[in-house]
């Protein structure tokens, strides 16, 4: 039995829409990080530069792509961590 997917109005319909969404989200997250930093919070924006071969489609990552994203987050979070002794 194959599950039938019902259309959703919030689904992105094509690669161009997906890219616009990514760009808008990135700009919003950068602005949030800038406002937080300006207010004295220890925040950061984590950009990702994923090579095309780590995408299953225009939106979803392969396991390798997920590892690359995780590595970006670890690298960005490390300066905010203090060693526990």
C-alpha positions as a printed NumPy array, in Angstrom:
array([[ 0.   ,  0.   ,  0.   ],
       [ 1.38 ,  3.365, -1.021],
       [ 0.457,  6.392,  1.05 ],
       [-1.068,  9.133, -1.04 ],
       [ 0.294, 12.602, -0.306],
       [-2.34 , 15.284, -0.126],
       [-1.457, 18.673, -1.601],
       [-0.442, 21.259,  0.965],
       [-0.537, 24.97 ,  0.301],
       [ 2.677, 25.486,  2.278],
       [ 4.759, 22.996,  0.247],
       [ 7.4  , 24.521, -1.987],
       [ 6.576, 23.633, -5.546],
       [ 9.884, 23.997, -7.355],
       [13.607, 24.683, -6.994],
       [13.209, 28.436, -7.534],
       [10.647, 28.68 , -4.721],
       [12.901, 26.615, -2.485],
       [15.846, 28.929, -3.169],
       [13.752, 32.044, -2.449],
       [12.66 , 30.469,  0.833],
       [16.279, 29.631,  1.742],
       [17.438, 33.153,  0.918],
       [14.618, 34.747,  2.936],
       [15.25 , 32.46 ,  5.898],
       [19.002, 33.113,  5.791],
       [18.443, 36.883,  5.751],
       [16.032, 36.656,  8.7  ],
       [18.414, 34.499, 10.734],
       [21.334, 36.838,  9.991],
       [19.247, 39.823, 11.116],
       [18.264, 38.034, 14.336],
       [21.916, 37.24 , 15.074],
       [22.95 , 40.846, 14.365],
       [20.237, 42.252, 16.64 ],
       [21.173, 39.812, 19.381],
       [24.864, 40.654, 19.118],
       [24.074, 44.381, 19.12 ],
       [22.129, 43.804, 22.342],
       [25.085, 42.06 , 23.94 ],
       [24.004, 38.451, 23.475],
       [26.557, 35.819, 22.532],
       [24.989, 34.691, 19.279],
       [26.172, 33.689, 15.867],
       [24.853, 32.967, 12.42 ],
       [25.996, 29.661, 10.965],
       [26.245, 29.719,  7.168],
       [26.44 , 26.482,  5.234],
       [28.17 , 25.999,  1.881],
       [26.963, 22.605,  0.758],
       [28.277, 21.067, -2.449],
       [25.54 , 19.937, -4.844],
       [26.415, 16.252, -4.439],
       [25.172, 16.186, -0.807],
       [21.553, 16.931, -1.773],
       [18.973, 14.244, -2.469],
       [16.822, 16.862, -4.203],
       [16.521, 20.656, -4.085],
       [15.807, 20.558, -0.355],
       [16.886, 17.371,  1.425],
       [20.429, 16.38 ,  2.354],
       [22.113, 13.018,  2.14 ],
       [23.639, 11.552,  5.322],
       [26.957, 13.138,  4.287],
       [25.223, 16.506,  3.895],
       [23.771, 16.182,  7.383],
       [27.256, 15.412,  8.728],
       [28.584, 18.569,  7.069],
       [25.803, 20.683,  8.616],
       [26.501, 19.136, 12.027],
       [30.222, 19.902, 11.648],
       [29.366, 23.541, 10.828],
       [27.267, 23.783, 13.998],
       [29.984, 22.193, 16.149],
       [32.587, 24.613, 14.774],
       [30.287, 27.589, 15.368],
       [29.272, 26.493, 18.888],
       [32.76 , 25.621, 20.135],
       [33.829, 29.239, 20.884],
       [30.718, 29.638, 23.058],
       [31.553, 26.62 , 25.207],
       [33.749, 26.644, 28.265],
       [35.577, 23.525, 29.374],
       [34.104, 21.829, 32.408],
       [36.787, 20.924, 34.928]])
